[in-house]
Amino acid sequence: MTFCALRDEVGLGHGRLHDLRHFVATQMIGAGHDIRTVASRLGHAQPSTKLNIYSAFLRDRDRAAADDSAPFSTGKTAGLLDG
């Protein structure tokens, strides 16, 4: 069975096989796998290619990183670094 036939049978609309590749990469990054490992799994030598493509899909993680670093950028660090 071809990908298109299988896609139509399960109702994926007009999705392409390459779209599934993007989905898997995004899920791996979102699950916390480092970009070098994801790039290697997809057969790419340059992890920067993956960062350029998939960073837009990871807004939730970006928001969490911004929230985690907020105390340091707003000056509200009193007591955080005390030994």
C-alpha angles and dihedrals in degrees: 000000000000123000091249092053092048091045091053092046093056094040102246092147114214098340117146128221087244089058089061089053089055090048093052092048092049091049092050092050091044090052089058102260111148119252094244092058093046092049090049093049089053092048098250122138096200116064089191089072090061092047091053093049103039106032091087090059094057101067093134091058090046090053091049091050090050091050092049093052096042096096090058095049096044097049092246094128100113108144096001094103099034112121 
